[in-house]
Amino acid sequence: MADYDDVWIVIPVYNEGAVIGDVVERTRETFPNIVCVDDGSRDDSAERIAHTGAHLVRHPVNLGQGAALQTGISYALAQPGMRYLVTFDADGQHRVEDAEAMLAVARSEGADVVLGSRFLTENEQVPLLKRIVLRTVVALSPTARKLKLSDAHNGLRVLNREAASRLRITMNGMAHASEIVGFLARSGLKVREVPVTILYTDYSRSKGQSLINGVNILFDLSVRQRGA
Amino acid sequence: MLIQIILIATAFVLFVFFIRSSHSVRTQAVKRIGFVLFLVLNLDAVLRPDDTTWLANKVGVGRGADLVLYLLVVAFAFYSVNTFLRFRNLERRFTDLARSIALRDAQPPAGADRLDLAELPVDASAPRVPVQTAREDAPEHARDETPESSLTGGSPR
C-alpha cells in the first residue's frame, strides 16, 4: 500500500449525518489525513465526524459548499508536510480507488491538478437528463472548453500544494466548481483529467445538485465575470 | 400647491442627511456635487413642471412625467446593482470572519498534534483597509470603493 502521509482529504459536509461516519471511516482505511468542514449542519453531522479519526472544522453558520471547500483547503495548507490535497464529496459518491489513481497520475506525470471526469469513458452510469445538463454547462463554459475538460462539476479533484495555495474560492455557493475551472484555465497549471466512477446511490441521488440549480450557477457566474 | 411643499421638504431633508455624514475623500465631493445638482433639478421639476415636458420633447419623449419615470427606472437599476455589489462585498467579509472562527476552533482527532494557529494563512480575498485610516472613514471608504472599482472592471483585491 502506498504512503499517503502527505495527502489531505477535504470533505465539505452539510447535513450528511446519515452517511458521513461511514464515508470517513472507509476513506481513512487508505488516507490517514482527513479534514471535514461542517458547513453549519443542522443535523448530527458534526457529532458523527467527531467520533471518527477526521479533523473537524465547523462553520458557525451555513456559508455554502464553495466556502466550505476553501476553509478545508486553508486548513490543509496549514498542516505540516501536506503536499497533495483531494476534494471529496460527503455523500459517498466517490470511490477511494479513483482518488488513489488520480494521485498516482499527479505524482508520476507531474500534473498540478487532476480532475475526475464521469464522461471520459462512455457508459451509462450518469442518468441521461443529468448528462445532458452537465454537458451543456461544459459547452457553455469557455474556460472548460479551453482546458478541453469533459466534466466541469465533479467533486473529486486532486491539487498539489502550489495549486491549492493559489486557489481562492470566492463563490460560496455551488458555482465554485466553474470558478475552479476558470481559475485553472487562467493559472497555467498543468491539468489532467482522469475517468472516475460515480456511485449514484439513492442517497446521493436525493442529495445531489438539482438540475434546476444549473440556472443559478450560470447566473452567479455571469454576474461574477462582470462584477469582480 | 401642497405636493410641491412636500416634495421640496423631502429634498431638503435628504440634503441635510447627506451633508451630515461627513468624510473627506475626493470621490465623495464629486458625488455631493452630483447630488446637489440632482436636488436642484428636483426643485425645478416640482416648481416648474413644464420644464420636464420641455426637456422630454427635446429628447424625444412625449410627456415630462414619462421622462421622469424613465429616469427613475435608470436610477433604480443603478441602485439595485450598487446594493447587490455592496451585499456581495459584505458576504465576503462575513465569510472571512466565519472562516477564521472555524479555523480557530478546529478540532483535531484525539491524540493528534495541536494545530499551530500562527501558521494559518491569512485569507487575502477580502479587501484590506489600511490600518491608519481604519478608525472613522474605513467603512465609508470600503463601501464606496466597491461599486466603483467593480463597475469599471477592476478587482477589489
CSV table of C-alpha atoms in Angstrom, one decimal:
chain,number,residue,atom,x,y,z
A,1,MET,CA,0.0,0.0,0.0
A,2,ALA,CA,1.3,3.4,-0.9
A,3,ASP,CA,2.2,6.0,1.6
A,4,TYR,CA,-0.3,8.8,1.8
A,5,ASP,CA,1.0,10.8,4.8
A,6,ASP,CA,1.4,13.9,2.6
A,7,VAL,CA,-2.1,13.7,1.3
A,8,TRP,CA,-5.0,15.6,2.9
A,9,ILE,CA,-8.7,14.8,2.1
A,10,VAL,CA,-11.0,17.7,2.2
A,11,ILE,CA,-14.7,16.9,2.7
A,12,PRO,CA,-17.3,19.6,2.8
A,13,VAL,CA,-20.2,18.4,4.9
A,14,TYR,CA,-23.7,19.8,5.0
A,15,ASN,CA,-26.5,17.7,6.7
A,16,GLU,CA,-24.9,14.4,5.8
A,17,GLY,CA,-25.2,12.8,9.3
A,18,ALA,CA,-26.7,9.6,7.8
A,19,VAL,CA,-23.6,8.6,5.8
A,20,ILE,CA,-20.7,10.8,6.8
A,21,GLY,CA,-19.4,8.5,9.5
A,22,ASP,CA,-19.2,5.6,7.1
A,23,VAL,CA,-17.7,7.7,4.3
A,24,VAL,CA,-14.9,9.0,6.6
A,25,GLU,CA,-14.1,5.6,8.1
A,26,ARG,CA,-14.0,4.0,4.7
A,27,THR,CA,-11.7,6.7,3.4
A,28,ARG,CA,-9.5,6.5,6.4
A,29,GLU,CA,-8.6,2.9,5.7
A,30,THR,CA,-6.5,4.4,2.9
A,31,PHE,CA,-5.9,8.0,3.7
A,32,PRO,CA,-4.8,8.9,7.3
A,33,ASN,CA,-5.4,12.7,7.0
A,34,ILE,CA,-8.9,13.9,6.6
A,35,VAL,CA,-10.4,17.2,7.4
A,36,CYS,CA,-14.2,17.5,7.4
A,37,VAL,CA,-15.7,21.0,7.1
A,38,ASP,CA,-19.1,21.0,8.7
A,39,ASP,CA,-20.9,23.8,7.0
A,40,GLY,CA,-23.3,24.7,9.8
A,41,SER,CA,-25.3,21.4,9.5
A,42,ARG,CA,-28.5,21.3,11.4
A,43,ASP,CA,-28.3,17.5,11.9
A,44,ASP,CA,-25.8,15.4,13.8
A,45,SER,CA,-23.0,15.6,11.2
A,46,ALA,CA,-20.5,17.3,13.4
A,47,GLU,CA,-21.0,14.8,16.2
A,48,ARG,CA,-20.6,11.9,13.8
A,49,ILE,CA,-17.4,13.4,12.5
A,50,ALA,CA,-16.1,13.9,16.0
A,51,HIS,CA,-16.3,10.2,16.6
A,52,THR,CA,-14.2,9.4,13.6
A,53,GLY,CA,-10.5,10.0,13.1
A,54,ALA,CA,-11.0,13.0,11.0
A,55,HIS,CA,-10.2,16.6,11.8
A,56,LEU,CA,-13.3,18.7,12.3
A,57,VAL,CA,-13.7,22.3,11.3
A,58,ARG,CA,-17.1,23.8,11.9
A,59,HIS,CA,-18.5,26.9,10.2
A,60,PRO,CA,-20.5,28.8,12.8
A,61,VAL,CA,-23.2,29.4,10.2
A,62,ASN,CA,-24.0,27.9,6.8
A,63,LEU,CA,-22.0,29.5,4.1
A,64,GLY,CA,-22.2,27.2,1.1
A,65,GLN,CA,-20.2,24.4,-0.3
A,66,GLY,CA,-17.7,26.6,-2.0
A,67,ALA,CA,-16.9,28.4,1.2
A,68,ALA,CA,-16.5,25.0,3.0
A,69,LEU,CA,-14.1,23.8,0.4
A,70,GLN,CA,-12.0,27.0,0.8
A,71,THR,CA,-12.0,26.6,4.5
A,72,GLY,CA,-10.8,23.0,4.2
A,73,ILE,CA,-8.1,24.0,1.8
A,74,SER,CA,-6.9,26.7,4.1
A,75,TYR,CA,-6.8,24.2,7.0
A,76,ALA,CA,-5.0,21.5,5.0
A,77,LEU,CA,-2.4,24.1,3.8
A,78,ALA,CA,-1.5,24.9,7.4
A,79,GLN,CA,-0.7,21.2,8.1
A,80,PRO,CA,3.0,20.3,8.2
A,81,GLY,CA,4.1,18.0,5.4
A,82,MET,CA,1.0,18.5,3.2
A,83,ARG,CA,1.8,18.1,-0.5
A,84,TYR,CA,-1.4,16.9,-2.1
A,85,LEU,CA,-5.0,17.8,-1.4
A,86,VAL,CA,-8.0,15.8,-2.5
A,87,THR,CA,-11.5,17.2,-2.5
A,88,PHE,CA,-14.2,14.6,-1.9
A,89,ASP,CA,-18.0,14.7,-1.7
A,90,ALA,CA,-19.5,13.8,1.6
A,91,ASP,CA,-22.4,11.7,0.3
A,92,GLY,CA,-20.2,8.7,-0.6
A,93,GLN,CA,-20.5,9.0,-4.4
A,94,HIS,CA,-16.7,8.9,-4.9
A,95,ARG,CA,-14.6,5.8,-4.8
A,96,VAL,CA,-11.3,5.8,-2.8
A,97,GLU,CA,-9.7,3.8,-5.6
A,98,ASP,CA,-10.4,6.6,-8.0
A,99,ALA,CA,-8.7,9.1,-5.7
A,100,GLU,CA,-5.7,6.8,-5.5
A,101,ALA,CA,-5.5,6.5,-9.3
A,102,MET,CA,-5.7,10.3,-9.6
A,103,LEU,CA,-2.9,10.8,-7.0
A,104,ALA,CA,-0.8,8.3,-9.0
A,105,VAL,CA,-1.2,10.4,-12.1
A,106,ALA,CA,-0.4,13.6,-10.2
A,107,ARG,CA,2.8,12.1,-8.8
A,108,SER,CA,4.0,10.2,-11.9
A,109,GLU,CA,3.1,12.8,-14.5
A,110,GLY,CA,3.8,15.9,-12.5
A,111,ALA,CA,0.3,17.3,-13.1
A,112,ASP,CA,-0.5,20.2,-10.7
A,113,VAL,CA,-4.2,19.4,-10.8
A,114,VAL,CA,-6.0,16.1,-11.6
A,115,LEU,CA,-9.8,16.3,-12.1
A,116,GLY,CA,-12.2,13.4,-12.0
A,117,SER,CA,-14.5,13.0,-15.0
A,118,ARG,CA,-17.6,11.0,-15.4
A,119,PHE,CA,-17.6,11.3,-19.2
A,120,LEU,CA,-14.2,10.1,-20.3
A,121,THR,CA,-15.4,6.6,-20.7
A,122,GLU,CA,-18.7,6.1,-22.4
A,123,ASN,CA,-21.0,4.3,-20.1
A,124,GLU,CA,-24.5,4.6,-18.7
A,125,GLN,CA,-23.6,5.4,-15.1
A,126,VAL,CA,-24.8,9.0,-15.3
A,127,PRO,CA,-28.6,9.4,-15.7
A,128,LEU,CA,-29.4,10.7,-19.2
A,129,LEU,CA,-31.0,14.0,-18.1
A,130,LYS,CA,-28.2,14.8,-15.8
A,131,ARG,CA,-25.7,14.0,-18.5
A,132,ILE,CA,-27.4,16.5,-20.9
A,133,VAL,CA,-27.4,19.2,-18.3
A,134,LEU,CA,-23.7,18.7,-17.3
A,135,ARG,CA,-22.7,18.5,-20.9
A,136,THR,CA,-24.5,21.8,-21.6
A,137,VAL,CA,-22.7,23.5,-18.7
A,138,VAL,CA,-19.4,22.4,-20.1
A,139,ALA,CA,-20.4,23.6,-23.6
A,140,LEU,CA,-21.4,27.0,-22.3
A,141,SER,CA,-18.3,27.4,-20.3
A,142,PRO,CA,-15.5,28.9,-22.4
A,143,THR,CA,-12.9,28.1,-19.8
A,144,ALA,CA,-13.9,24.4,-19.7
A,145,ARG,CA,-13.6,24.3,-23.4
A,146,LYS,CA,-10.2,25.9,-23.3
A,147,LEU,CA,-8.9,23.2,-21.0
A,148,LYS,CA,-10.7,20.5,-23.0
A,149,LEU,CA,-12.5,19.3,-20.0
A,150,SER,CA,-15.3,16.9,-20.3
A,151,ASP,CA,-16.8,17.3,-16.8
A,152,ALA,CA,-16.7,20.7,-15.0
A,153,HIS,CA,-18.7,19.7,-12.0
A,154,ASN,CA,-17.1,16.7,-10.5
A,155,GLY,CA,-16.4,17.0,-6.8
A,156,LEU,CA,-13.3,14.7,-6.9
A,157,ARG,CA,-10.2,16.7,-7.5
A,158,VAL,CA,-6.5,16.4,-6.7
A,159,LEU,CA,-4.5,19.5,-6.2
A,160,ASN,CA,-0.8,19.8,-5.4
A,161,ARG,CA,0.4,22.3,-2.8
A,162,GLU,CA,1.1,25.1,-5.3
A,163,ALA,CA,-2.3,24.8,-7.0
A,164,ALA,CA,-4.1,24.7,-3.6
A,165,SER,CA,-2.3,27.7,-2.2
A,166,ARG,CA,-3.1,29.8,-5.3
A,167,LEU,CA,-6.7,28.9,-5.4
A,168,ARG,CA,-9.1,31.3,-3.8
A,169,ILE,CA,-12.7,30.3,-4.0
A,170,THR,CA,-15.0,33.3,-3.7
A,171,MET,CA,-18.2,31.8,-4.9
A,172,ASN,CA,-19.7,30.5,-1.7
A,173,GLY,CA,-22.5,28.5,-3.4
A,174,MET,CA,-22.4,25.8,-6.0
A,175,ALA,CA,-20.8,28.0,-8.7
A,176,HIS,CA,-17.4,27.3,-7.2
A,177,ALA,CA,-17.0,24.3,-9.5
A,178,SER,CA,-17.0,26.5,-12.5
A,179,GLU,CA,-14.9,29.1,-10.7
A,180,ILE,CA,-12.2,26.5,-10.0
A,181,VAL,CA,-12.2,25.5,-13.7
A,182,GLY,CA,-11.9,29.2,-14.6
A,183,PHE,CA,-9.0,29.6,-12.2
A,184,LEU,CA,-7.3,26.6,-13.7
A,185,ALA,CA,-7.6,28.0,-17.2
A,186,ARG,CA,-6.0,31.3,-16.3
A,187,SER,CA,-3.4,29.9,-13.9
A,188,GLY,CA,-1.3,28.0,-16.4
A,189,LEU,CA,-1.2,25.0,-14.1
A,190,LYS,CA,-0.9,21.6,-15.6
A,191,VAL,CA,-4.3,20.0,-15.5
A,192,ARG,CA,-5.2,16.3,-16.3
A,193,GLU,CA,-8.5,14.6,-16.3
A,194,VAL,CA,-8.9,11.0,-15.2
A,195,PRO,CA,-12.0,8.9,-15.6
A,196,VAL,CA,-13.8,8.1,-12.4
A,197,THR,CA,-16.8,6.1,-11.4
A,198,ILE,CA,-19.6,7.8,-9.5
A,199,LEU,CA,-21.7,5.7,-7.2
A,200,TYR,CA,-25.2,7.0,-7.9
A,201,THR,CA,-26.9,5.6,-4.9
A,202,ASP,CA,-30.4,6.5,-3.9
A,203,TYR,CA,-29.0,8.6,-1.2
A,204,SER,CA,-26.6,10.6,-3.3
A,205,ARG,CA,-29.3,11.0,-6.0
A,206,SER,CA,-31.6,12.6,-3.4
A,207,LYS,CA,-28.9,14.9,-2.1
A,208,GLY,CA,-27.2,15.7,-5.4
A,209,GLN,CA,-27.5,19.1,-7.1
A,210,SER,CA,-30.9,19.6,-8.6
A,211,LEU,CA,-30.8,20.2,-12.2
A,212,ILE,CA,-32.7,23.5,-11.9
A,213,ASN,CA,-29.7,24.7,-9.8
A,214,GLY,CA,-27.8,24.9,-13.0
A,215,VAL,CA,-29.7,28.0,-13.8
A,216,ASN,CA,-28.5,29.6,-10.5
A,217,ILE,CA,-24.9,28.5,-11.3
A,218,LEU,CA,-25.0,30.1,-14.7
A,219,PHE,CA,-26.4,33.4,-13.2
A,220,ASP,CA,-23.8,33.5,-10.4
A,221,LEU,CA,-21.0,33.0,-12.9
A,222,SER,CA,-22.2,35.6,-15.4
A,223,VAL,CA,-22.6,38.2,-12.7
A,224,ARG,CA,-19.2,37.4,-11.2
A,225,GLN,CA,-17.4,37.8,-14.5
A,226,ARG,CA,-18.8,41.4,-14.8
A,227,GLY,CA,-18.6,42.4,-11.2
A,228,ALA,CA,-15.5,41.2,-9.5
B,1,MET,CA,-49.6,73.6,-4.0
B,2,LEU,CA,-49.3,71.1,-1.2
B,3,ILE,CA,-47.4,68.5,-3.3
B,4,GLN,CA,-44.8,71.0,-4.1
B,5,ILE,CA,-44.2,71.8,-0.5
B,6,ILE,CA,-44.0,68.1,0.4
B,7,LEU,CA,-41.5,67.3,-2.3
B,8,ILE,CA,-39.3,70.3,-1.6
B,9,ALA,CA,-39.3,69.4,2.1
B,10,THR,CA,-38.2,65.9,1.3
B,11,ALA,CA,-35.4,67.2,-0.9
B,12,PHE,CA,-34.1,69.4,1.9
B,13,VAL,CA,-34.3,66.6,4.5
B,14,LEU,CA,-32.3,64.4,2.1
B,15,PHE,CA,-29.8,67.1,1.6
B,16,VAL,CA,-29.3,67.5,5.3
B,17,PHE,CA,-28.8,63.8,5.8
B,18,PHE,CA,-26.3,63.8,3.0
B,19,ILE,CA,-24.3,66.7,4.4
B,20,ARG,CA,-24.1,65.3,7.9
B,21,SER,CA,-22.4,62.0,7.1
B,22,SER,CA,-19.1,63.8,6.6
B,23,HIS,CA,-15.7,62.4,5.5
B,24,SER,CA,-13.1,63.9,3.3
B,25,VAL,CA,-12.5,61.9,0.1
B,26,ARG,CA,-12.4,63.5,-3.3
B,27,THR,CA,-14.9,60.9,-4.8
B,28,GLN,CA,-17.2,62.0,-2.0
B,29,ALA,CA,-17.0,65.6,-3.2
B,30,VAL,CA,-17.9,64.6,-6.7
B,31,LYS,CA,-20.8,62.6,-5.5
B,32,ARG,CA,-22.1,65.5,-3.5
B,33,ILE,CA,-21.9,67.9,-6.4
B,34,GLY,CA,-23.9,65.4,-8.4
B,35,PHE,CA,-26.4,65.0,-5.6
B,36,VAL,CA,-26.8,68.8,-5.2
B,37,LEU,CA,-27.4,69.0,-9.0
B,38,PHE,CA,-30.0,66.3,-8.7
B,39,LEU,CA,-31.7,68.2,-5.9
B,40,VAL,CA,-31.8,71.4,-7.9
B,41,LEU,CA,-33.3,69.6,-10.8
B,42,ASN,CA,-35.8,68.1,-8.5
B,43,LEU,CA,-36.8,71.5,-7.2
B,44,ASP,CA,-37.1,72.8,-10.7
B,45,ALA,CA,-39.2,69.9,-11.8
B,46,VAL,CA,-41.5,70.5,-8.8
B,47,LEU,CA,-41.9,74.2,-9.2
B,48,ARG,CA,-42.0,74.3,-13.0
B,49,PRO,CA,-43.4,71.0,-14.2
B,50,ASP,CA,-43.3,72.4,-17.8
B,51,ASP,CA,-39.6,72.2,-17.7
B,52,THR,CA,-39.6,68.5,-17.7
B,53,THR,CA,-42.0,68.4,-20.6
B,54,TRP,CA,-39.7,70.8,-22.5
B,55,LEU,CA,-36.8,68.5,-21.8
B,56,ALA,CA,-38.8,65.5,-22.6
B,57,ASN,CA,-39.7,66.9,-26.0
B,58,LYS,CA,-36.0,67.7,-26.6
B,59,VAL,CA,-35.0,64.1,-26.1
B,60,GLY,CA,-38.0,62.7,-28.0
B,61,VAL,CA,-40.3,61.7,-25.1
B,62,GLY,CA,-43.9,62.7,-25.2
B,63,ARG,CA,-44.6,63.9,-21.7
B,64,GLY,CA,-42.5,65.2,-18.8
B,65,ALA,CA,-43.9,62.6,-16.5
B,66,ASP,CA,-42.8,59.8,-18.8
B,67,LEU,CA,-39.3,61.2,-18.8
B,68,VAL,CA,-39.2,61.3,-15.0
B,69,LEU,CA,-40.4,57.7,-14.9
B,70,TYR,CA,-37.7,56.6,-17.3
B,71,LEU,CA,-35.1,58.3,-15.2
B,72,LEU,CA,-36.5,56.7,-12.2
B,73,VAL,CA,-36.1,53.3,-13.8
B,74,VAL,CA,-32.5,54.0,-14.6
B,75,ALA,CA,-31.8,55.3,-11.1
B,76,PHE,CA,-33.5,52.2,-9.6
B,77,ALA,CA,-31.4,49.9,-11.7
B,78,PHE,CA,-28.2,51.7,-10.7
B,79,TYR,CA,-29.3,51.5,-7.1
B,80,SER,CA,-30.0,47.7,-7.4
B,81,VAL,CA,-26.6,47.0,-8.9
B,82,ASN,CA,-24.9,49.1,-6.3
B,83,THR,CA,-26.8,47.3,-3.5
B,84,PHE,CA,-26.0,44.0,-5.0
B,85,LEU,CA,-22.3,44.7,-5.1
B,86,ARG,CA,-22.3,46.1,-1.6
B,87,PHE,CA,-24.1,43.0,-0.3
B,88,ARG,CA,-21.6,40.7,-2.0
B,89,ASN,CA,-18.7,42.6,-0.5
B,90,LEU,CA,-20.4,42.2,2.8
B,91,GLU,CA,-20.9,38.5,2.2
B,92,ARG,CA,-17.2,38.1,1.5
B,93,ARG,CA,-16.2,39.8,4.7
B,94,PHE,CA,-18.7,37.7,6.6
B,95,THR,CA,-17.3,34.5,5.0
B,96,ASP,CA,-13.8,35.5,6.0
B,97,LEU,CA,-15.0,36.2,9.6
B,98,ALA,CA,-16.8,32.8,9.8
B,99,ARG,CA,-13.8,31.0,8.3
B,100,SER,CA,-11.3,32.4,10.7
B,101,ILE,CA,-13.6,31.5,13.6
B,102,ALA,CA,-14.0,28.0,12.2
B,103,LEU,CA,-10.2,27.5,11.8
B,104,ARG,CA,-9.5,28.9,15.2
B,105,ASP,CA,-11.9,26.4,16.8
B,106,ALA,CA,-10.8,23.4,14.7
B,107,GLN,CA,-10.9,20.1,16.5
B,108,PRO,CA,-8.1,17.6,15.5
B,109,PRO,CA,-8.9,14.0,16.3
B,110,ALA,CA,-8.0,12.8,19.7
B,111,GLY,CA,-4.2,12.2,20.0
B,112,ALA,CA,-3.2,14.3,17.0
B,113,ASP,CA,-0.9,17.2,17.3
B,114,ARG,CA,-2.5,20.5,18.0
B,115,LEU,CA,-2.5,22.8,15.0
B,116,ASP,CA,-0.2,25.8,15.3
B,117,LEU,CA,-2.6,28.7,14.7
B,118,ALA,CA,0.2,31.1,13.8
B,119,GLU,CA,0.8,29.1,10.6
B,120,LEU,CA,-2.7,29.5,9.3
B,121,PRO,CA,-2.6,31.5,6.1
B,122,VAL,CA,-4.2,34.9,6.2
B,123,ASP,CA,-7.1,35.0,3.7
B,124,ALA,CA,-6.4,37.7,1.2
B,125,SER,CA,-9.8,37.5,-0.5
B,126,ALA,CA,-11.2,40.5,1.4
B,127,PRO,CA,-10.1,44.0,0.5
B,128,ARG,CA,-7.8,45.3,3.1
B,129,VAL,CA,-8.4,48.5,4.9
B,130,PRO,CA,-5.2,50.4,5.7
B,131,VAL,CA,-4.6,50.5,9.4
B,132,GLN,CA,-4.1,54.2,9.9
B,133,THR,CA,-7.4,55.1,8.3
B,134,ALA,CA,-9.3,52.2,9.9
B,135,ARG,CA,-10.9,54.3,12.5
B,136,GLU,CA,-13.6,56.6,11.2
B,137,ASP,CA,-13.8,56.6,7.5
B,138,ALA,CA,-12.9,52.9,6.9
B,139,PRO,CA,-16.4,51.7,6.4
B,140,GLU,CA,-17.3,54.6,4.1
B,141,HIS,CA,-14.1,54.1,2.2
B,142,ALA,CA,-14.6,50.4,1.6
B,143,ARG,CA,-18.3,50.9,0.9
B,144,ASP,CA,-17.6,53.5,-1.8
B,145,GLU,CA,-14.8,51.8,-3.5
B,146,THR,CA,-16.5,48.5,-4.2
B,147,PRO,CA,-19.1,49.6,-6.7
B,148,GLU,CA,-16.8,52.0,-8.5
B,149,SER,CA,-13.9,49.6,-8.9
B,150,SER,CA,-16.3,46.9,-9.9
B,151,LEU,CA,-18.2,48.9,-12.4
B,152,THR,CA,-15.0,49.9,-14.2
B,153,GLY,CA,-13.9,46.2,-14.3
B,154,GLY,CA,-11.2,46.5,-11.6
B,155,SER,CA,-10.9,43.9,-8.9
B,156,PRO,CA,-11.4,44.9,-5.3
B,157,ARG,CA,-8.4,42.7,-4.5
